[in-house]
Short mmCIF file of C-alpha atoms and ligand atoms in Angstrom, two decimals:
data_model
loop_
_atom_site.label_atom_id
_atom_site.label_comp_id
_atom_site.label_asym_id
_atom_site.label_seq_id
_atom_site.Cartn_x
_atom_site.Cartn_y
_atom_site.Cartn_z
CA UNK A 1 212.98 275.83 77.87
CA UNK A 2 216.39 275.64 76.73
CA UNK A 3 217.75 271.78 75.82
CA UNK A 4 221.73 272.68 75.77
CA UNK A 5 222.69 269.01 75.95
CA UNK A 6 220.69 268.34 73.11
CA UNK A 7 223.39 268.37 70.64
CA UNK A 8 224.97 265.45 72.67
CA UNK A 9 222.08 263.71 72.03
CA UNK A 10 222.05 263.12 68.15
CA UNK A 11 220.39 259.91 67.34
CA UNK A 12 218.21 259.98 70.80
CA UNK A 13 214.62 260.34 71.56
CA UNK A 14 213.80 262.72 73.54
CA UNK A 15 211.10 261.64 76.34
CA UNK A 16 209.61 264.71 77.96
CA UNK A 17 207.31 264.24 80.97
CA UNK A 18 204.53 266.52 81.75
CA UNK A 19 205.88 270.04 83.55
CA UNK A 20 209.21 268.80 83.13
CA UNK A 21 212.05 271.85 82.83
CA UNK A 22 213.71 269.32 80.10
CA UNK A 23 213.45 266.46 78.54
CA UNK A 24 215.47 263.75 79.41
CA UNK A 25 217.44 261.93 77.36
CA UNK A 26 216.36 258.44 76.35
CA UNK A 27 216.03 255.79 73.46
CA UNK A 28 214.17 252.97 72.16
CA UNK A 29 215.89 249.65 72.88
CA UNK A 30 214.99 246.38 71.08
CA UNK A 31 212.07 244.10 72.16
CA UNK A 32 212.26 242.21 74.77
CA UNK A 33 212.76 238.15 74.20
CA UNK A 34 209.95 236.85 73.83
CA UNK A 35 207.80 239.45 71.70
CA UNK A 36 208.66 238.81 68.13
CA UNK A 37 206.83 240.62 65.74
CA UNK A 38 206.83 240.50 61.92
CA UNK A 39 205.16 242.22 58.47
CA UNK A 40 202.76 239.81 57.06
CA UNK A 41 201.69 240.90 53.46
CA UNK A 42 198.01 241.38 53.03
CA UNK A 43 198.16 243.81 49.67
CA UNK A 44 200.58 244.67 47.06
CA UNK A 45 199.97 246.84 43.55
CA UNK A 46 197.85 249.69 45.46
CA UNK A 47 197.89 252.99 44.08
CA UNK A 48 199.81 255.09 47.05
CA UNK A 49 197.65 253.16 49.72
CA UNK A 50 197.86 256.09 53.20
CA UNK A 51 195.17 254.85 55.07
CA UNK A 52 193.41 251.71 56.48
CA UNK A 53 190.02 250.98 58.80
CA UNK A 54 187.14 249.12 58.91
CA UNK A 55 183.66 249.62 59.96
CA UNK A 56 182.68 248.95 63.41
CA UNK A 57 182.12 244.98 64.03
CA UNK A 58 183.24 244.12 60.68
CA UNK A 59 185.71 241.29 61.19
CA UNK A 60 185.69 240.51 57.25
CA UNK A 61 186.83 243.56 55.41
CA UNK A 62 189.35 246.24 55.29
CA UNK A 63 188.96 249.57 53.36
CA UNK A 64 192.13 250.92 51.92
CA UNK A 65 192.14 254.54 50.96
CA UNK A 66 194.23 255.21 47.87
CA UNK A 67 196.13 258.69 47.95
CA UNK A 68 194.91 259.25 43.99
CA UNK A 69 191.24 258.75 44.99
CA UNK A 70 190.47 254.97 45.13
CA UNK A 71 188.69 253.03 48.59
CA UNK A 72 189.77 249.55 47.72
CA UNK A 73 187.98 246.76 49.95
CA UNK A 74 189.89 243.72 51.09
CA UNK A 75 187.10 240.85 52.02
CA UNK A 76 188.35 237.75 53.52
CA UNK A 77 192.28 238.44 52.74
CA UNK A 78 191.31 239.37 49.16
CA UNK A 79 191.71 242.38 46.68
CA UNK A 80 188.06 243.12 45.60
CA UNK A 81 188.38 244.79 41.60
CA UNK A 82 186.08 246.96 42.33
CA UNK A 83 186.80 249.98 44.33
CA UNK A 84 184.35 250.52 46.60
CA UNK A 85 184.59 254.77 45.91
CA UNK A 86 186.09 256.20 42.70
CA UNK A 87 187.04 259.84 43.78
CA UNK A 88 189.93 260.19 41.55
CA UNK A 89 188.17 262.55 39.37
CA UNK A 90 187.75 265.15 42.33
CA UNK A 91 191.02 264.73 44.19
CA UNK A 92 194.57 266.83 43.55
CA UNK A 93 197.37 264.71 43.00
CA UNK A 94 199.84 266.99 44.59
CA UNK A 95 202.78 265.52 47.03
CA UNK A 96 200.74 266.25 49.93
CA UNK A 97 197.29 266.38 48.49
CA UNK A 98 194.52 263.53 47.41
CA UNK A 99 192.15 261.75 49.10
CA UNK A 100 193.79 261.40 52.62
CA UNK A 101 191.42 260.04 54.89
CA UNK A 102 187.88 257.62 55.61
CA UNK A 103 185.94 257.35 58.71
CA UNK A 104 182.84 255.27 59.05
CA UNK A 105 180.02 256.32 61.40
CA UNK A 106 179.83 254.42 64.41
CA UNK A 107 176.39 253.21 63.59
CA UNK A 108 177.48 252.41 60.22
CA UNK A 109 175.92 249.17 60.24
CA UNK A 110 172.46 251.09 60.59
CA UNK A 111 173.21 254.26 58.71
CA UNK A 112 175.32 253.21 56.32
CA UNK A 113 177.22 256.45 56.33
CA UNK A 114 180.99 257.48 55.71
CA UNK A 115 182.89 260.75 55.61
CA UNK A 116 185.86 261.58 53.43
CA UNK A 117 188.54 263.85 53.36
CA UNK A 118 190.62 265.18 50.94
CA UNK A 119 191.58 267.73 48.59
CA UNK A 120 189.59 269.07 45.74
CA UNK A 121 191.29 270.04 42.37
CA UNK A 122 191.38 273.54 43.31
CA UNK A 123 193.08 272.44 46.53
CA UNK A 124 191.12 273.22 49.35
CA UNK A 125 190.08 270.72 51.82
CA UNK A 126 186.53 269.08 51.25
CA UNK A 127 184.82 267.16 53.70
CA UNK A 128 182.48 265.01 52.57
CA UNK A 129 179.84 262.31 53.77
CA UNK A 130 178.93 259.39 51.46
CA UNK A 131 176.41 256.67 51.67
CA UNK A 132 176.60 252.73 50.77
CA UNK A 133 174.88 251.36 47.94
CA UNK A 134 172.46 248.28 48.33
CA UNK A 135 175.61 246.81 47.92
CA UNK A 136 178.19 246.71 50.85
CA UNK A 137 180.82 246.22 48.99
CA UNK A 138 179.94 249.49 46.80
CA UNK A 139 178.95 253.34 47.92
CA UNK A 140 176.66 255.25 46.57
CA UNK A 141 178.95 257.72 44.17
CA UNK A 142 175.59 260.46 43.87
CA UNK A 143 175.01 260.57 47.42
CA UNK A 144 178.12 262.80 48.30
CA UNK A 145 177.27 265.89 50.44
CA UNK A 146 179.72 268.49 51.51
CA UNK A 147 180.19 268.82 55.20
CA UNK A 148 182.65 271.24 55.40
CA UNK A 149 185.21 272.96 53.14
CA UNK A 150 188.31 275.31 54.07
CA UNK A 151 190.80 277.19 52.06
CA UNK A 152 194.16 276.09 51.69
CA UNK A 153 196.24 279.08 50.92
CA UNK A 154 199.52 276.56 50.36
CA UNK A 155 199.38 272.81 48.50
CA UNK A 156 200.98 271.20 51.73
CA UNK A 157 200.29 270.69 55.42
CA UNK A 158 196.78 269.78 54.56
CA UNK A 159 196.42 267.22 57.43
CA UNK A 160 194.91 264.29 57.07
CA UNK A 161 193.27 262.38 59.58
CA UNK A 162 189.00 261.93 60.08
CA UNK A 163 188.27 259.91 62.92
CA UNK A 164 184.59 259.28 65.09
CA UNK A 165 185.68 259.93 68.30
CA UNK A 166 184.52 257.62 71.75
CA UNK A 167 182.07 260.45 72.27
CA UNK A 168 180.54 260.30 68.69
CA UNK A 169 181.46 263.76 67.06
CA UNK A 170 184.23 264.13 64.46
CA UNK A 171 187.56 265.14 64.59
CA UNK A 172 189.18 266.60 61.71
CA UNK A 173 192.89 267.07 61.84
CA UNK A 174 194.22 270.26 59.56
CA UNK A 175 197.74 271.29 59.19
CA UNK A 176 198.99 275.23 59.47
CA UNK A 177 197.95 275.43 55.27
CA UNK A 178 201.27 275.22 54.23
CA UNK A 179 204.57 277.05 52.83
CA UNK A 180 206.84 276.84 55.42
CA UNK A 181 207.35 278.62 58.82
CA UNK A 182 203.77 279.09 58.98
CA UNK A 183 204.31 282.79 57.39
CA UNK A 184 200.69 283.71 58.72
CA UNK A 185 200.27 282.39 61.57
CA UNK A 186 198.09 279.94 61.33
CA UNK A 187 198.82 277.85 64.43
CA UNK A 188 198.20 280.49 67.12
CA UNK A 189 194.89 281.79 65.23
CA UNK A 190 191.90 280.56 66.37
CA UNK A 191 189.51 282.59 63.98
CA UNK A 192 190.73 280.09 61.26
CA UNK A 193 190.44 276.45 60.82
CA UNK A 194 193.57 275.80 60.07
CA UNK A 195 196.56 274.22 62.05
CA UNK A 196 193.78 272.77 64.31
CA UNK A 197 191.77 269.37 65.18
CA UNK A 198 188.32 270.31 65.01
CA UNK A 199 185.25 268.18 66.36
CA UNK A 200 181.62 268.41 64.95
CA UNK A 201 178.76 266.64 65.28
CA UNK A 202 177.63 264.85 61.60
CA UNK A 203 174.94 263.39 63.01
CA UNK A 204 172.56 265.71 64.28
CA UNK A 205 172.06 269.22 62.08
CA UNK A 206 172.55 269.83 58.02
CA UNK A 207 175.42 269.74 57.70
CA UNK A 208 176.94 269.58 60.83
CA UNK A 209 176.22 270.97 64.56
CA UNK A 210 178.70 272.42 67.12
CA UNK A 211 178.98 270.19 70.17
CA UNK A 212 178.15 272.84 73.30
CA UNK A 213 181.19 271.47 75.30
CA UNK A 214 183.38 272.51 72.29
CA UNK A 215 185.89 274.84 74.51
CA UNK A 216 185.70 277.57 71.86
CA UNK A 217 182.10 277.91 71.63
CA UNK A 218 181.61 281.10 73.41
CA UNK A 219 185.02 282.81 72.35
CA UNK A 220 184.40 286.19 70.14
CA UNK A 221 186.77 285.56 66.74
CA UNK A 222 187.28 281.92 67.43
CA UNK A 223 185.59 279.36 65.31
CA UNK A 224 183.58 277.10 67.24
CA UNK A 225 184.53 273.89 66.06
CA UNK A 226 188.10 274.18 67.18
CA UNK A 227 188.80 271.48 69.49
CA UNK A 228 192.98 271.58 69.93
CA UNK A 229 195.28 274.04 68.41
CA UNK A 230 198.95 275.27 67.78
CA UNK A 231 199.49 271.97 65.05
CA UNK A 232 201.63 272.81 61.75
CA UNK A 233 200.34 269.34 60.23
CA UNK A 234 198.90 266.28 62.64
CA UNK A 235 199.07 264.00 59.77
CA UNK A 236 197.87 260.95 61.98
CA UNK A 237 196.25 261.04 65.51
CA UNK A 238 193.94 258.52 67.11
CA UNK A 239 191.94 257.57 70.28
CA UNK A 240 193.07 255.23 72.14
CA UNK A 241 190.01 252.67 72.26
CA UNK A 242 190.63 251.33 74.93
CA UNK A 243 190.18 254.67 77.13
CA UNK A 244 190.02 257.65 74.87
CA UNK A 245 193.27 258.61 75.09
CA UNK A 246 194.37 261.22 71.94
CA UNK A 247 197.81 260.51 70.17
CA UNK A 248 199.05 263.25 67.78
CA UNK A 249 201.48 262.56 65.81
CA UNK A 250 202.95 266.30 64.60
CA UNK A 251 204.82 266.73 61.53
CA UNK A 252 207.82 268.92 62.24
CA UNK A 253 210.02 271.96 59.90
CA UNK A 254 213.23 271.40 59.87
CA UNK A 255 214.45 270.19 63.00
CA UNK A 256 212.13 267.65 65.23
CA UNK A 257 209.43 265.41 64.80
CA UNK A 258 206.82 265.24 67.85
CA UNK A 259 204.22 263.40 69.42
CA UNK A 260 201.34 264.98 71.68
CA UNK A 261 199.79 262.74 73.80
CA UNK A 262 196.33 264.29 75.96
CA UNK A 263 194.66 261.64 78.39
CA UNK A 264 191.07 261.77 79.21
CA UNK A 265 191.93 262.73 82.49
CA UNK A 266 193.22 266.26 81.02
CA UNK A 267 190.03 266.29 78.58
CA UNK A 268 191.34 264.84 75.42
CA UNK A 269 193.31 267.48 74.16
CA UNK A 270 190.17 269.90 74.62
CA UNK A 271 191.44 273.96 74.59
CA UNK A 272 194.72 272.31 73.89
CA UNK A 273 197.47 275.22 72.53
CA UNK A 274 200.35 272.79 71.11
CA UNK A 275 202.50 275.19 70.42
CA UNK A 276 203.03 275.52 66.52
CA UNK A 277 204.82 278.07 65.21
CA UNK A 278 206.10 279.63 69.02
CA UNK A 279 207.69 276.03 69.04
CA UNK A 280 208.70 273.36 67.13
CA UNK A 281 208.77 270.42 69.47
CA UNK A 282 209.89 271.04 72.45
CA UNK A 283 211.76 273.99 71.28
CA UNK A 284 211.37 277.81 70.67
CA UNK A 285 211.18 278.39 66.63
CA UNK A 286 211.77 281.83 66.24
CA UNK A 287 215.06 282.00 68.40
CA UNK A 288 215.08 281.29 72.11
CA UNK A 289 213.14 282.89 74.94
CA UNK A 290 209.59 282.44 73.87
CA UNK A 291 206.92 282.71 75.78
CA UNK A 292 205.62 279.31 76.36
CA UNK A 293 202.84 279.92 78.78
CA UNK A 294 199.35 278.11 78.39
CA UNK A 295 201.49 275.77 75.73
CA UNK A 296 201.26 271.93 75.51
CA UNK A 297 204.47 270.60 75.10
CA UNK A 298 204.88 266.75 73.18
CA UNK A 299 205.37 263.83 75.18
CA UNK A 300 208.35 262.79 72.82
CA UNK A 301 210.21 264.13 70.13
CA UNK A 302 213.07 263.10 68.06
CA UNK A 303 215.24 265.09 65.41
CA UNK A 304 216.02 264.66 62.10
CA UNK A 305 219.08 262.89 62.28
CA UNK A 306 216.44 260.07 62.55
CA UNK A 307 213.97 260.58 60.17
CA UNK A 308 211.96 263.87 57.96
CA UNK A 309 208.53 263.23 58.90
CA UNK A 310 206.52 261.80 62.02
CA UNK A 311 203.99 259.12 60.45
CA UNK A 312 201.53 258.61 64.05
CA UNK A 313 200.12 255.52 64.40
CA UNK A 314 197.91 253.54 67.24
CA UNK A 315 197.56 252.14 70.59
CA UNK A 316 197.50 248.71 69.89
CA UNK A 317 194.69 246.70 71.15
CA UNK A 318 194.16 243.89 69.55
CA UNK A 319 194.79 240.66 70.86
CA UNK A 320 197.03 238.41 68.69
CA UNK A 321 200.67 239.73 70.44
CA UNK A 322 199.72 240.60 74.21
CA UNK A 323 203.04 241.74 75.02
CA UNK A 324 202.92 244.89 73.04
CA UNK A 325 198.97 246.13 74.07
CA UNK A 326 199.07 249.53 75.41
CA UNK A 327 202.10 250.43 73.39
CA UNK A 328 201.70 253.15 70.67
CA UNK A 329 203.41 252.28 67.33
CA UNK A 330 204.63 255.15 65.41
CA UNK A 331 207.19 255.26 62.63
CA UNK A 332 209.03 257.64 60.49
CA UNK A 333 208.43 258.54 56.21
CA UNK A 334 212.21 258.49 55.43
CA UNK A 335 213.85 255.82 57.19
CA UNK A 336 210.72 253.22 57.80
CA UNK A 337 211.51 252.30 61.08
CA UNK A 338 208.51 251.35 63.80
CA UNK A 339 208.91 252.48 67.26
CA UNK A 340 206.63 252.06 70.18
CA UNK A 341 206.21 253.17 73.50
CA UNK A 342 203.66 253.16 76.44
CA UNK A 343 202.25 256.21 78.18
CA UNK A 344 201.49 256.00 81.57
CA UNK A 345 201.30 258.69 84.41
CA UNK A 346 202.57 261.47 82.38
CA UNK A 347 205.65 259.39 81.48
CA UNK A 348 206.63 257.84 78.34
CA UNK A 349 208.05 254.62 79.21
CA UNK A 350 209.29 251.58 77.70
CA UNK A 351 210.23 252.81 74.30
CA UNK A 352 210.79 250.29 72.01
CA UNK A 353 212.24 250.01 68.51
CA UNK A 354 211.03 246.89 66.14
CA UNK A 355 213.93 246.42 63.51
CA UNK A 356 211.08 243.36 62.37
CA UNK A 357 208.82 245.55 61.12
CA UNK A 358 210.72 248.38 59.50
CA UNK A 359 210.48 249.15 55.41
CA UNK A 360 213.25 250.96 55.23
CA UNK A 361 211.21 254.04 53.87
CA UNK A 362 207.85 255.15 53.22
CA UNK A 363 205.73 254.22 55.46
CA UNK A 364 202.76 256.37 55.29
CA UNK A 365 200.31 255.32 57.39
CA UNK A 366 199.24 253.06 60.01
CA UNK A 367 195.76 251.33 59.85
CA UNK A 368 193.72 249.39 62.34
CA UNK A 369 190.72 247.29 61.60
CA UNK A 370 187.81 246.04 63.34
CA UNK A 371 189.46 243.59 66.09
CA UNK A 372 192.02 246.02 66.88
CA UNK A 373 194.97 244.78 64.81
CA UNK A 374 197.29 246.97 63.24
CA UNK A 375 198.55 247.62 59.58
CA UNK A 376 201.71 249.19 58.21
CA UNK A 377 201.13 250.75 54.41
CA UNK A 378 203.54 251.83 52.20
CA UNK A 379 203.35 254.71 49.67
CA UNK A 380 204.62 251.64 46.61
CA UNK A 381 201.73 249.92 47.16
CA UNK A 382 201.73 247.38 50.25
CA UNK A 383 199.94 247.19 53.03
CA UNK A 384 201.32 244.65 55.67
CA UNK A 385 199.72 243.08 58.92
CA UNK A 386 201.66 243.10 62.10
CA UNK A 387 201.80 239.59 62.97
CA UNK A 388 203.67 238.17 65.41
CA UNK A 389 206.38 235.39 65.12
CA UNK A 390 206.33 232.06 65.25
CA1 CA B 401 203.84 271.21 69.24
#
């Protein structure tokens, strides 16, 4: 694929439809009258707050993850002193490393399990599944078990993201392990975990089981938890909960930022070859001409003449500003604006940008809690509601 327009298109999007020869050339406009959004402060004074859920059903609570180790609980709008985990004795405290990301099973309300990810103090990523105390508002610190760990050959593209998918298993995003230029070749190698979203199963087996449908399974070399591939660092991704629907949100080099998007219909990103390092973006990364055959290309990219760093957020769902449901809400670490677009048909469509909610920087994270409304947190410390406008 070559773009040659593209460098007439500074400052653009770049909307690319499935199969497409190009991407065309588009842009977020403002929100239409009527939809008024705005940041409602929930949380201020966190230590480098990057991630935000809640357990399944619980309308009362959000659990913050703090980069340096902390999961801080907000109950009923308020700042709870304790936290509710202390890992800040195992974490690294590099620019891309800590504790990075919290899921809670979907039957935590019976199990009363959680898993963690981050990065130990050698580095390397640790999986780990916790347990709440007789307390709700406190885990169980001793009941820790390792899941799964992996090498990290580099401090940065560690991923992030650990989410309970619709069908139940886990999904573990990992970036390419770092450096830059993915000098090993991480992204195309499937006999490593790394540059991949894997999916296991933490509830059956000790620690984990494959799932059989996992499209690796049978593949001499390949590890078999591999679910999607060809990803240099999917800091964020989610499921759409509404249908199932996987947004990645792929942290470019030098040049473009880009988000995958695989429908259900197409098997949730499932055997999916993204295309890190043969492309950044849309776009061959070792000179043009590549072979892009069997490759997934993003749905929509933009380059860094708008931001450094892709921060992927949600479909929202919830149900206090109807106007924007079905939209994902993405944003950017350096400039702290929040876009959104829908994805419908193969076509990204109605891309929107919300001058209302941008920071101006830093936004790390998006977070959704249990009714399906969404969260914008900052690495200074604030984690903000979207709200809409009177
Ligand atoms: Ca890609």
């Amino acid at each position: 694929m070559r773009l040659p327009h593209l460098l007439a298109c500074v400052g653009l999007s770049l909307a690319c439809s499935a199969g497409a020869s190009a991407c065309s050339e588009s842009g977020p406009s403002g929100p239409p009258a009527g939809t008024g959004v705005g940041l409602q402060e929930v949380v201020s004074g966190l230590s480098f707050p990057l991630y935000l859920t809640a357990p399944p059903a619980d309308l009362t609570r959000l659990f913050v993850v703090e980069k340096t180790g902390g999961i801080r609980i907000v109950k009923d709008g308020v700042l709870l002193p304790d936290p509710f985990l202390d890992l800040s004795a195992q974490v690294s405290s590099g620019s891309e490393q800590g504790l990075l990301g919290l899921a809670f099973d979907p039957d935590y309300a019976t199990t009363g399990r959680f898993v963690v990810h981050y990065t130990d103090l050698a580095g390397n990523t640790a999986l780990v599944r916790f347990q709440v105390s007789a307390d709700p508002d406190l885990a169980a610190p001793a009941s820790g078990q390792f899941i799964l760990t992996a090498s990290q050959p580099y401090a940065n593209h560690n991923g992030g993201q650990v989410t309970f998918g619709p069908d139940g298993f886990l999904y573990l995003g990992l970036g390419d392990g770092g450096s830059a230029g993915d000098p090993e070749n991480r992204g195309q190698d499937l006999s490593e975990l790394l540059g991949s979203i894997l999916r296991i199963d933490v509830r059956t087996g000790d620690p984990y089981t494959v799932p059989p449908d996992n499209p690796f399974i049978a593949q001499p070399n390949a590890r078999p938890e591999v679910w999607s591939y060809g990803l240099r660092n999917p800091w964020r991704f989610s499921f759409d909960r509404a249908n199932g629907d996987l947004y990645i949100a792929d942290v470019g080099e030098s040049q473009f930022e880009e988000i995958d998007v695989s429908p259900v219909a197409e098997g949730s990103g499932k055997g999916v070859n993204y295309g890190w390092s043969i492309m950044e973006g849309a776009h061959c990364f070792h000179g043009a001409g590549c072979d892009q055959s069997g490759l997934t290309l993003p749905v929509l990219e933009y380059n860094h003449n708008h931001g450094c760093s892709v921060t992927g957020g949600y479909v929202y769902r919830g149900s206090a500003i109807p106007a924007v449901q079905g939209h994902y809400f993405y944003s950017d670490l350096c400039q702290g604006w929040v876009r959104s677009f829908r994805y419908a048909g193969g076509v990204v469509t109605e891309e929107t940008s919300w001058p209302t909610l941008s920071t101006g920087g830093t936004i790390v994270s998006f977070g959704e809690d249990a009714a399906g409304e969404m969260y914008i947190l900052e690495a200074g410390g604030r984690v903000s509601k979207i709200v809409p406008e009177p």
